[in-house]
Short mmCIF file of C-alpha atoms in Angstrom, two decimals:
data_model
loop_
_atom_site.label_atom_id
_atom_site.label_comp_id
_atom_site.label_asym_id
_atom_site.label_seq_id
_atom_site.Cartn_x
_atom_site.Cartn_y
_atom_site.Cartn_z
CA MET A 1 0.00 0.00 0.00
CA PHE A 2 2.79 2.40 0.87
CA SER A 3 4.46 1.70 -2.48
CA ILE A 4 1.20 2.61 -4.26
CA ILE A 5 1.01 5.87 -2.31
CA GLN A 6 4.60 6.63 -3.25
CA ALA A 7 3.87 5.89 -6.90
CA ALA A 8 0.78 8.09 -6.85
CA GLY A 9 2.69 11.09 -5.56
CA TRP A 10 1.58 13.93 -3.30
CA PRO A 11 -1.81 14.52 -5.05
CA ILE A 12 -3.16 11.32 -3.48
CA TRP A 13 -2.90 12.65 0.09
CA PRO A 14 -6.03 14.85 -0.15
CA LEU A 15 -7.87 11.79 -1.47
CA ILE A 16 -6.67 9.69 1.46
CA ALA A 17 -7.91 12.39 3.84
CA CYS A 18 -11.29 12.39 2.05
CA SER A 19 -11.53 8.60 2.27
CA ILE A 20 -10.84 8.62 6.03
CA LEU A 21 -13.38 11.39 6.59
CA ALA A 22 -15.99 9.64 4.45
CA LEU A 23 -15.51 6.36 6.34
CA ALA A 24 -15.88 8.16 9.69
CA LEU A 25 -19.07 9.88 8.52
CA VAL A 26 -20.58 6.64 7.22
CA ILE A 27 -19.92 4.86 10.53
CA GLU A 28 -21.30 7.80 12.51
CA ARG A 29 -24.48 7.97 10.41
CA PHE A 30 -25.04 4.22 10.70
CA LEU A 31 -24.85 4.50 14.48
CA SER A 32 -26.98 7.66 14.69
CA LEU A 33 -29.72 6.60 12.27
CA LYS A 34 -30.69 3.36 13.98
CA VAL A 35 -34.43 2.82 14.29
CA ALA A 36 -34.19 2.61 18.08
CA LYS A 37 -32.53 6.03 18.24
CA VAL A 38 -34.87 7.78 15.81
CA ALA A 39 -38.35 6.27 15.72
CA PRO A 40 -39.02 3.16 17.83
CA PRO A 41 -42.09 1.42 16.36
CA ARG A 42 -44.23 1.27 19.52
CA LEU A 43 -43.23 4.58 21.10
CA LEU A 44 -46.18 6.59 19.79
CA ASP A 45 -48.72 4.09 21.11
CA GLU A 46 -46.97 3.98 24.48
CA ALA A 47 -46.91 7.79 24.72
CA MET A 48 -50.60 8.00 23.85
CA ALA A 49 -51.42 5.31 26.43
CA ALA A 50 -49.41 7.12 29.12
CA SER A 51 -51.28 10.36 28.44
CA ARG A 52 -54.72 8.92 27.80
CA ARG A 53 -56.36 10.45 30.89
CA ALA A 54 -54.00 13.28 31.83
CA VAL A 55 -50.72 14.90 30.90
CA PRO A 56 -47.82 12.96 32.51
CA GLY A 57 -45.52 14.64 34.99
CA PRO A 58 -42.12 16.18 34.16
CA ASP A 59 -40.21 13.00 35.03
CA VAL A 60 -42.15 10.93 32.52
CA VAL A 61 -41.81 13.67 29.89
CA THR A 62 -38.05 13.84 30.43
CA GLN A 63 -37.76 10.07 30.07
CA LEU A 64 -39.73 10.23 26.84
CA GLU A 65 -37.57 13.08 25.55
CA GLN A 66 -34.38 11.10 26.13
CA ASN A 67 -35.76 7.98 24.48
CA SER A 68 -35.26 8.93 20.83
CA ALA A 69 -35.76 11.63 18.23
CA LEU A 70 -39.45 10.79 18.01
CA GLY A 71 -39.68 10.87 21.80
CA GLU A 72 -38.17 14.36 21.76
CA VAL A 73 -40.85 15.57 19.35
CA LEU A 74 -43.67 13.99 21.35
CA ALA A 75 -42.28 15.30 24.63
CA SER A 76 -42.31 18.87 23.30
CA GLY A 77 -46.10 18.70 23.04
CA LEU A 78 -46.42 17.36 26.57
CA ARG A 79 -44.11 20.07 27.88
CA ALA A 80 -46.25 22.71 26.20
CA LEU A 81 -49.32 21.42 28.03
CA ASN A 82 -47.44 21.13 31.33
CA SER A 83 -46.34 24.75 31.13
CA ASP A 84 -49.74 26.01 29.95
CA PRO A 85 -52.68 23.57 30.20
CA ARG A 86 -54.88 26.01 28.27
CA CYS A 87 -52.48 26.68 25.41
CA THR A 88 -54.10 27.07 22.05
CA GLU A 89 -53.91 24.49 19.32
CA LEU A 90 -51.76 26.89 17.31
CA ASP A 91 -49.23 27.23 20.13
CA LEU A 92 -49.19 23.47 20.67
CA ARG A 93 -48.47 22.82 17.01
CA ALA A 94 -45.80 25.52 17.00
CA HIS A 95 -43.95 23.84 19.90
CA VAL A 96 -44.02 20.45 18.17
CA GLU A 97 -43.02 21.87 14.77
CA ASN A 98 -40.07 23.81 16.20
CA THR A 99 -38.76 20.69 17.90
CA GLY A 100 -39.37 18.71 14.72
CA ARG A 101 -37.27 21.14 12.71
CA ALA A 102 -34.40 20.84 15.18
CA VAL A 103 -34.61 17.04 15.07
CA ALA A 104 -34.73 17.05 11.25
CA HIS A 105 -31.60 19.22 11.15
CA ARG A 106 -29.83 16.74 13.44
CA LEU A 107 -30.86 13.78 11.31
CA GLU A 108 -29.50 15.46 8.18
CA ARG A 109 -26.18 16.34 9.83
CA TYR A 110 -23.05 15.44 7.84
CA LEU A 111 -25.00 14.36 4.76
CA SER A 112 -23.94 17.49 2.88
CA THR A 113 -20.31 16.77 3.83
CA LEU A 114 -20.60 13.24 2.47
CA ALA A 115 -22.15 14.58 -0.74
CA THR A 116 -19.32 17.11 -1.07
CA ILE A 117 -16.74 14.33 -0.76
CA ALA A 118 -18.56 12.32 -3.44
CA SER A 119 -18.43 15.35 -5.75
CA ALA A 120 -14.91 16.50 -4.93
CA ALA A 121 -13.09 13.15 -5.01
CA PRO A 122 -13.26 12.73 -8.83
CA LEU A 123 -12.03 16.32 -9.22
CA LEU A 124 -9.11 15.64 -6.89
CA GLY A 125 -8.37 12.51 -8.92
CA LEU A 126 -8.49 14.62 -12.10
CA LEU A 127 -6.06 17.08 -10.51
CA GLY A 128 -3.66 14.21 -9.88
CA THR A 129 -4.13 13.10 -13.49
CA VAL A 130 -3.26 16.56 -14.79
CA ILE A 131 -0.18 16.72 -12.56
CA GLY A 132 0.89 13.30 -13.84
CA MET A 133 0.44 14.46 -17.44
CA ILE A 134 2.56 17.53 -16.73
CA GLU A 135 5.33 15.25 -15.44
CA ILE A 136 4.99 13.08 -18.55
CA PHE A 137 5.39 16.05 -20.87
CA GLY A 138 8.25 17.36 -18.72
CA SER A 139 10.09 14.08 -19.12
CA GLN A 140 9.94 14.49 -22.90
CA ALA A 141 11.49 17.98 -22.91
CA PRO A 142 14.45 18.44 -25.33
CA GLY A 143 17.89 17.86 -23.86
CA THR A 144 20.96 20.04 -24.09
CA ALA A 145 21.69 21.81 -27.42
CA GLY A 146 18.35 20.75 -28.83
CA VAL A 147 19.12 17.04 -28.58
CA PRO A 148 15.90 15.10 -28.02
CA GLY A 149 15.73 14.07 -24.41
CA GLY A 150 13.63 11.76 -22.34
CA ASN A 151 13.69 10.49 -18.78
CA PRO A 152 12.11 7.01 -18.59
CA ALA A 153 11.91 7.12 -14.79
CA GLN A 154 10.12 10.45 -14.81
CA LEU A 155 7.84 9.23 -17.60
CA ALA A 156 6.91 6.12 -15.58
CA HIS A 157 6.31 8.22 -12.48
CA GLY A 158 4.07 10.61 -14.38
CA ILE A 159 1.98 7.73 -15.69
CA SER A 160 1.69 6.28 -12.18
CA VAL A 161 0.56 9.61 -10.74
CA ALA A 162 -2.06 10.03 -13.47
CA LEU A 163 -3.53 6.52 -13.28
CA TYR A 164 -3.42 5.99 -9.51
CA ASN A 165 -5.04 9.31 -8.73
CA THR A 166 -7.79 8.78 -11.29
CA ALA A 167 -8.55 5.33 -9.91
CA PHE A 168 -8.38 6.38 -6.26
CA GLY A 169 -10.62 9.37 -6.89
CA LEU A 170 -13.30 7.06 -8.27
CA ILE A 171 -12.76 4.54 -5.46
CA VAL A 172 -13.51 7.28 -2.92
CA ALA A 173 -16.34 8.95 -4.85
CA ILE A 174 -18.47 5.93 -5.78
CA PRO A 175 -19.02 4.50 -2.25
CA SER A 176 -19.49 8.02 -0.86
CA LEU A 177 -22.22 8.69 -3.40
CA ILE A 178 -23.91 5.36 -2.73
CA PHE A 179 -23.93 5.90 1.04
CA TRP A 180 -25.11 9.49 0.65
CA ARG A 181 -28.09 8.36 -1.40
CA TYR A 182 -28.80 5.57 1.08
CA PHE A 183 -28.74 7.89 4.09
CA ARG A 184 -30.73 10.54 2.22
CA VAL A 185 -33.55 8.08 1.53
CA ARG A 186 -33.40 6.76 5.09
CA VAL A 187 -33.63 10.25 6.60
CA ASP A 188 -36.55 11.13 4.31
CA GLU A 189 -38.41 8.03 5.52
CA TYR A 190 -37.70 8.96 9.14
CA LEU A 191 -38.91 12.52 8.60
CA LEU A 192 -42.16 11.26 7.13
CA THR A 193 -42.65 8.94 10.10
CA LEU A 194 -41.94 11.77 12.55
CA GLU A 195 -44.34 14.10 10.77
CA LEU A 196 -47.21 11.62 10.71
CA SER A 197 -46.62 10.56 14.31
CA ALA A 198 -46.44 14.18 15.49
CA GLU A 199 -49.70 15.06 13.74
CA ARG A 200 -51.46 12.08 15.29
CA PHE A 201 -50.08 12.92 18.74
CA VAL A 202 -51.07 16.59 18.49
CA ARG A 203 -54.67 15.60 17.74
CA HIS A 204 -54.50 13.36 20.81
CA LEU A 205 -53.14 16.20 22.98
CA ILE A 206 -55.82 18.64 21.89
CA ALA A 207 -58.35 16.53 23.75
CA LEU A 208 -56.27 16.80 26.95
CA ARG A 209 -56.33 20.58 27.11
CA GLN A 210 -58.30 22.09 29.91
CA PRO A 211 -61.33 24.06 28.66
#
């Protein structure tokens, strides 16, 4: 591996940095976007059952908030009723929507960075290709007194720089693009689940308001 890096020249180092960053982001997103951390399947039903007759106390609301992203959205509605049992439907929806926007921003975190890596890696590979081509043409420069020259070692190095950087740029870009699309679809599905669950829970909370 080290010999390949040496053959590819200095232009490959930005690509190596991009590959390490992309791998770290993919692992982080896999851990953060688990179903249990975002939208546990039975959480909405459990929250509605716990608040069927009255708004739960602060301890229960805090436990719900720390459960998951969905729990945080549902807990915001309960907190609104705890602070003002006669709050209007408009205020209740505003509390839930504001929390939902914050949660959505957190779910989408680092996706733009992963997309940037997927777009930039081929360009960095192209930069390495251009630098390799420059070395190739430099190796064919005329020698002293106009005598045709040529440095086989420099020619071989230029070809290595061009080909290795092109290949490594694609190796970094293709998985990054695939994972970005995968996480993008997954987040969109989560956001739809959160939106539908929040709307159902808000309608449930409206009935708990004191007249």
